[in-house]
């Protein structure tokens, strides 16, 4: 009998597993851009723990193993900046990235008053760009991070219909 992947808020004790997974997942990006000094590969455990404490971080677990993660922070204007969407290579192409992104968007809108989502993706990262566009993100700009040209994508938080029960 197989196990299912669950998505939950990351705890401080998840930091080491997230950092190891991040290192594994960003090897392909580093190769794609010919730069192994990119931030996800050089981030310290202390810096990751600070992100866990300050922002909203979700993990996907298969049993006790962290197999995916995504994180974000929300500014005073309600703009959520999403980052580091990672899925273990053996679980890619099964919708887990989309599930993590959707769960984070829902959490940010409900618990952190997010009104807009923003993220940046390397212009050569076609799988990530396809995922974001498929979830309604549109290009709003570009920037450079060292040798990597980034595309900034955004979308507004979807309005939700609330139904009140007649009493």
Steps between C-alpha positions, in 0.01 A plus 500: 500500500642839402514817704353829393678834504372748759556876503544685829668799659873449538646487848846599617598133508430478125777749418776247440286283271382807307858623455619159376206474260560856378864414430394191303226679306705801395784295346312499169450878513869551572592280204246675276658839574859382547516651849530289814519805725127579471333595828305175556827304487685731737227574755597416857290302743480808724363711213241234417395479866453878498272468194301229678449729798414812299287375211253237393668171410322183394640152458376193318568179688503140389495329837771676700698614195473859374455461123395855413488851636406857415528826695382857493484827687230766485576872510287779650319556170382138485747392232619146561843417359523127436830316481677166493232269366679165507391141439721194536608383151340157544158660564499758222232502230230372735340835585673550834648837403156627403351367825769675705450826313121484540528419871739791556276742309199390707692535826640842410158633401319359803755551778733777380264740316681455168334685213757432229756225434841564346783264410811495285613216276813461292413558135644161401299316766224395264331246729464758779378765256241260358377413850465867598326600179264206539405631844415845360825690549592758236832665426539844657871564465852366499819531701845348524651299782862455404508310169133403528233703326184480706142542387265649759146366493197613699134435553228644719342293773180348364180632648312233687126465518380469857168341572320587822254260650151632567430472868 
